[in-house]
Amino acid sequence: MAQLAAFLRGINVGGHRRISMADLRKLLEDAGYAGVRTHLQSGNVVLSSKESPAKVAGAIQQLIETGLGMDVKVVVRTGAELRAVVAENPLAGVATNPKAHLVLFLSAKPSAAALRELAEQDFAPDRFEARGREIYVWCPDGMRDSRLVKSITEKRLGVTITNRNWNTVTKMLEMVQAAD
């Protein structure tokens, strides 16, 4: 069984789309997933499965829809993929505040044209680097008012996007590695 990290999009933000982590863990355990653990209240789950990440993402989405009545998109990475996300961080020498350093996890690789369009804009002091199905973002002044963060949309890229700050990304990696 492989260790997987699942990132739920847009739950428990501003009092909307509330899902208790205890309910989520029970839902996933009842569906047969092993070693289900959550981190924070924002929909970060580590679990074990023999299924592919794409199949697990779809299954979790369906379980939440039928079990909790919510349409929640899910992006899943293997433990090896999450290790690579951390090890290959292109902003490691630049991003000094882990709360302002984000990883945007994408459901698929965005088009080169969409990324070029973003790269042609000046978002200084914010920066981004796209690597496969992740976009690394550095917002030294914070993400709330970041024009860059507001410009990287699902509509523009044509994929599901969910973001986590660097603290959460590294904590999820620790949880995956502890379960190996």
mmCIF file of C-alpha atoms in Angstrom:
data_model
loop_
_atom_site.group_PDB
_atom_site.id
_atom_site.type_symbol
_atom_site.label_atom_id
_atom_site.label_comp_id
_atom_site.label_asym_id
_atom_site.label_seq_id
_atom_site.Cartn_x
_atom_site.Cartn_y
_atom_site.Cartn_z
ATOM 1 C CA MET A 1 0.000 0.000 0.000
ATOM 2 C CA ALA A 2 1.283 3.422 -0.938
ATOM 3 C CA GLN A 3 1.218 6.489 1.279
ATOM 4 C CA LEU A 4 -0.770 9.301 -0.294
ATOM 5 C CA ALA A 5 -1.337 12.938 0.579
ATOM 6 C CA ALA A 6 -4.781 14.290 -0.292
ATOM 7 C CA PHE A 7 -5.483 18.022 -0.396
ATOM 8 C CA LEU A 8 -9.133 19.072 -0.300
ATOM 9 C CA ARG A 9 -9.941 22.357 -2.003
ATOM 10 C CA GLY A 10 -11.748 25.192 -0.259
ATOM 11 C CA ILE A 11 -13.132 23.622 2.900
ATOM 12 C CA ASN A 12 -13.414 25.246 6.335
ATOM 13 C CA VAL A 13 -12.469 28.658 4.939
ATOM 14 C CA GLY A 14 -14.292 31.613 6.449
ATOM 15 C CA GLY A 15 -16.974 29.408 7.986
ATOM 16 C CA HIS A 16 -18.024 27.973 4.625
ATOM 17 C CA ARG A 17 -18.144 24.344 3.490
ATOM 18 C CA ARG A 18 -17.496 23.039 6.991
ATOM 19 C CA ILE A 19 -16.202 19.497 7.303
ATOM 20 C CA SER A 20 -15.049 18.163 10.639
ATOM 21 C CA MET A 21 -11.764 16.300 10.355
ATOM 22 C CA ALA A 22 -13.154 13.559 12.615
ATOM 23 C CA ASP A 23 -16.078 13.068 10.211
ATOM 24 C CA LEU A 24 -13.706 13.082 7.238
ATOM 25 C CA ARG A 25 -11.413 10.497 8.843
ATOM 26 C CA LYS A 26 -14.387 8.251 9.665
ATOM 27 C CA LEU A 27 -15.770 8.594 6.135
ATOM 28 C CA LEU A 28 -12.425 7.552 4.634
ATOM 29 C CA GLU A 29 -11.808 4.747 7.130
ATOM 30 C CA ASP A 30 -15.314 3.364 6.547
ATOM 31 C CA ALA A 31 -14.528 3.358 2.812
ATOM 32 C CA GLY A 32 -11.542 1.093 3.495
ATOM 33 C CA TYR A 33 -8.619 3.512 3.507
ATOM 34 C CA ALA A 34 -5.919 2.657 6.045
ATOM 35 C CA GLY A 35 -3.826 4.902 8.282
ATOM 36 C CA VAL A 36 -6.054 7.936 7.776
ATOM 37 C CA ARG A 37 -4.653 11.030 9.483
ATOM 38 C CA THR A 38 -5.475 14.707 9.052
ATOM 39 C CA HIS A 39 -3.494 17.888 9.582
ATOM 40 C CA LEU A 40 -5.152 21.168 10.568
ATOM 41 C CA GLN A 41 -8.770 21.863 9.598
ATOM 42 C CA SER A 42 -8.133 22.746 5.968
ATOM 43 C CA GLY A 43 -8.484 19.310 4.421
ATOM 44 C CA ASN A 44 -5.031 17.756 4.514
ATOM 45 C CA VAL A 45 -5.168 13.972 4.675
ATOM 46 C CA VAL A 46 -2.547 11.233 4.700
ATOM 47 C CA LEU A 47 -3.778 7.715 3.970
ATOM 48 C CA SER A 48 -2.720 4.382 2.513
ATOM 49 C CA SER A 49 -4.182 2.889 -0.635
ATOM 50 C CA LYS A 50 -3.378 0.445 -3.406
ATOM 51 C CA GLU A 51 -5.264 2.653 -5.892
ATOM 52 C CA SER A 52 -3.709 5.324 -8.103
ATOM 53 C CA PRO A 53 -3.699 8.938 -6.875
ATOM 54 C CA ALA A 54 -6.226 9.935 -9.567
ATOM 55 C CA LYS A 55 -8.584 7.138 -8.561
ATOM 56 C CA VAL A 56 -8.252 8.040 -4.860
ATOM 57 C CA ALA A 57 -8.945 11.733 -5.631
ATOM 58 C CA GLY A 58 -12.129 10.810 -7.503
ATOM 59 C CA ALA A 59 -13.215 8.373 -4.810
ATOM 60 C CA ILE A 60 -12.730 10.934 -2.014
ATOM 61 C CA GLN A 61 -14.678 13.539 -3.999
ATOM 62 C CA GLN A 62 -17.527 11.052 -4.449
ATOM 63 C CA LEU A 63 -17.473 10.004 -0.782
ATOM 64 C CA ILE A 64 -17.718 13.635 0.352
ATOM 65 C CA GLU A 65 -20.519 14.333 -2.095
ATOM 66 C CA THR A 66 -22.605 11.314 -1.135
ATOM 67 C CA GLY A 67 -21.665 11.223 2.554
ATOM 68 C CA LEU A 68 -21.569 14.927 3.379
ATOM 69 C CA GLY A 69 -23.500 16.523 0.522
ATOM 70 C CA MET A 70 -20.674 18.766 -0.676
ATOM 71 C CA ASP A 71 -18.890 19.129 -3.991
ATOM 72 C CA VAL A 72 -15.224 19.289 -2.967
ATOM 73 C CA LYS A 73 -12.357 18.904 -5.415
ATOM 74 C CA VAL A 74 -9.401 16.797 -4.254
ATOM 75 C CA VAL A 75 -5.807 16.686 -5.468
ATOM 76 C CA VAL A 76 -3.670 13.695 -4.437
ATOM 77 C CA ARG A 77 0.088 13.132 -4.501
ATOM 78 C CA THR A 78 2.116 10.023 -3.726
ATOM 79 C CA GLY A 79 4.704 10.168 -0.988
ATOM 80 C CA ALA A 80 7.447 10.161 -3.631
ATOM 81 C CA GLU A 81 5.801 13.057 -5.487
ATOM 82 C CA LEU A 82 5.483 15.064 -2.275
ATOM 83 C CA ARG A 83 9.156 14.372 -1.435
ATOM 84 C CA ALA A 84 10.102 15.717 -4.882
ATOM 85 C CA VAL A 85 7.941 18.826 -4.366
ATOM 86 C CA VAL A 86 9.953 19.656 -1.245
ATOM 87 C CA ALA A 87 13.381 18.566 -2.527
ATOM 88 C CA GLU A 88 13.073 20.395 -5.850
ATOM 89 C CA ASN A 89 11.740 23.689 -4.478
ATOM 90 C CA PRO A 90 12.929 26.310 -7.004
ATOM 91 C CA LEU A 91 12.298 29.170 -4.555
ATOM 92 C CA ALA A 92 14.263 27.674 -1.653
ATOM 93 C CA GLY A 93 16.926 30.361 -1.763
ATOM 94 C CA VAL A 94 14.402 33.193 -2.076
ATOM 95 C CA ALA A 95 11.374 32.390 0.088
ATOM 96 C CA THR A 96 12.270 33.272 3.674
ATOM 97 C CA ASN A 97 8.828 33.164 5.324
ATOM 98 C CA PRO A 98 7.081 29.771 5.105
ATOM 99 C CA LYS A 99 3.653 31.401 5.578
ATOM 100 C CA ALA A 100 4.169 33.522 2.450
ATOM 101 C CA HIS A 101 5.625 30.644 0.427
ATOM 102 C CA LEU A 102 2.931 28.565 -1.238
ATOM 103 C CA VAL A 103 2.702 25.454 -3.316
ATOM 104 C CA LEU A 104 -0.276 25.304 -5.633
ATOM 105 C CA PHE A 105 -1.161 21.665 -6.252
ATOM 106 C CA LEU A 106 -2.814 21.212 -9.643
ATOM 107 C CA SER A 107 -4.984 18.357 -10.864
ATOM 108 C CA ALA A 108 -3.054 18.312 -14.164
ATOM 109 C CA LYS A 109 -0.192 20.108 -15.857
ATOM 110 C CA PRO A 110 -1.412 23.457 -17.200
ATOM 111 C CA SER A 111 -0.869 24.488 -20.795
ATOM 112 C CA ALA A 112 2.405 26.140 -21.712
ATOM 113 C CA ALA A 113 0.410 29.022 -23.238
ATOM 114 C CA ALA A 114 -1.390 29.749 -19.952
ATOM 115 C CA LEU A 115 1.917 29.736 -18.057
ATOM 116 C CA ARG A 116 3.555 31.977 -20.644
ATOM 117 C CA GLU A 117 0.686 34.447 -20.303
ATOM 118 C CA LEU A 118 1.292 34.591 -16.530
ATOM 119 C CA ALA A 119 5.064 34.881 -16.946
ATOM 120 C CA GLU A 120 4.648 37.892 -19.243
ATOM 121 C CA GLN A 121 3.079 39.905 -16.418
ATOM 122 C CA ASP A 122 4.951 41.831 -13.751
ATOM 123 C CA PHE A 123 3.863 40.694 -10.292
ATOM 124 C CA ALA A 124 6.895 42.050 -8.400
ATOM 125 C CA PRO A 125 7.752 41.559 -5.627
ATOM 126 C CA ASP A 126 5.833 38.271 -5.938
ATOM 127 C CA ARG A 127 7.390 35.411 -7.897
ATOM 128 C CA PHE A 128 6.315 32.026 -9.184
ATOM 129 C CA GLU A 129 7.883 28.951 -10.741
ATOM 130 C CA ALA A 130 5.818 26.252 -12.426
ATOM 131 C CA ARG A 131 7.096 22.686 -12.246
ATOM 132 C CA GLY A 132 4.837 20.034 -13.725
ATOM 133 C CA ARG A 133 1.654 19.859 -11.645
ATOM 134 C CA GLU A 134 2.859 22.334 -9.014
ATOM 135 C CA ILE A 135 3.319 26.073 -8.995
ATOM 136 C CA TYR A 136 5.612 27.475 -6.318
ATOM 137 C CA VAL A 137 4.682 30.999 -5.219
ATOM 138 C CA TRP A 138 6.532 33.546 -3.090
ATOM 139 C CA CYS A 139 4.499 36.497 -1.801
ATOM 140 C CA PRO A 140 6.869 38.451 0.489
ATOM 141 C CA ASP A 141 4.083 40.912 1.369
ATOM 142 C CA GLY A 142 1.558 38.122 2.031
ATOM 143 C CA MET A 143 -0.946 36.381 -0.205
ATOM 144 C CA ARG A 144 -4.174 38.166 0.765
ATOM 145 C CA ASP A 145 -3.645 41.134 -1.580
ATOM 146 C CA SER A 146 -1.301 39.409 -4.013
ATOM 147 C CA ARG A 147 -2.093 40.155 -7.667
ATOM 148 C CA LEU A 148 -0.147 37.010 -8.567
ATOM 149 C CA VAL A 149 -2.258 34.728 -6.371
ATOM 150 C CA LYS A 150 -5.446 36.340 -7.715
ATOM 151 C CA SER A 151 -4.216 35.789 -11.301
ATOM 152 C CA ILE A 152 -3.510 32.072 -10.972
ATOM 153 C CA THR A 153 -7.067 30.837 -11.386
ATOM 154 C CA GLU A 154 -8.664 27.554 -12.312
ATOM 155 C CA LYS A 155 -10.401 29.263 -15.215
ATOM 156 C CA ARG A 156 -7.100 30.603 -16.577
ATOM 157 C CA LEU A 157 -5.202 27.324 -16.161
ATOM 158 C CA GLY A 158 -8.070 24.911 -16.869
ATOM 159 C CA VAL A 159 -7.246 22.687 -13.874
ATOM 160 C CA THR A 160 -8.283 22.280 -10.246
ATOM 161 C CA ILE A 161 -5.987 24.228 -7.916
ATOM 162 C CA THR A 162 -5.556 24.014 -4.167
ATOM 163 C CA ASN A 163 -2.768 25.769 -2.309
ATOM 164 C CA ARG A 164 -0.867 25.127 0.895
ATOM 165 C CA ASN A 165 1.781 27.189 2.615
ATOM 166 C CA TRP A 166 5.270 25.777 3.011
ATOM 167 C CA ASN A 167 4.710 24.866 6.693
ATOM 168 C CA THR A 168 1.766 22.660 5.712
ATOM 169 C CA VAL A 169 3.595 21.107 2.758
ATOM 170 C CA THR A 170 6.566 20.088 4.903
ATOM 171 C CA LYS A 171 4.305 18.831 7.722
ATOM 172 C CA MET A 172 2.393 16.670 5.237
ATOM 173 C CA LEU A 173 5.690 15.246 4.009
ATOM 174 C CA GLU A 174 6.683 14.429 7.606
ATOM 175 C CA MET A 175 3.354 12.637 8.091
ATOM 176 C CA VAL A 176 3.777 10.632 4.875
ATOM 177 C CA GLN A 177 7.328 9.648 5.803
ATOM 178 C CA ALA A 178 6.289 8.666 9.353
ATOM 179 C CA ALA A 179 3.753 6.258 7.875
ATOM 180 C CA ASP A 180 6.246 4.617 5.463
#
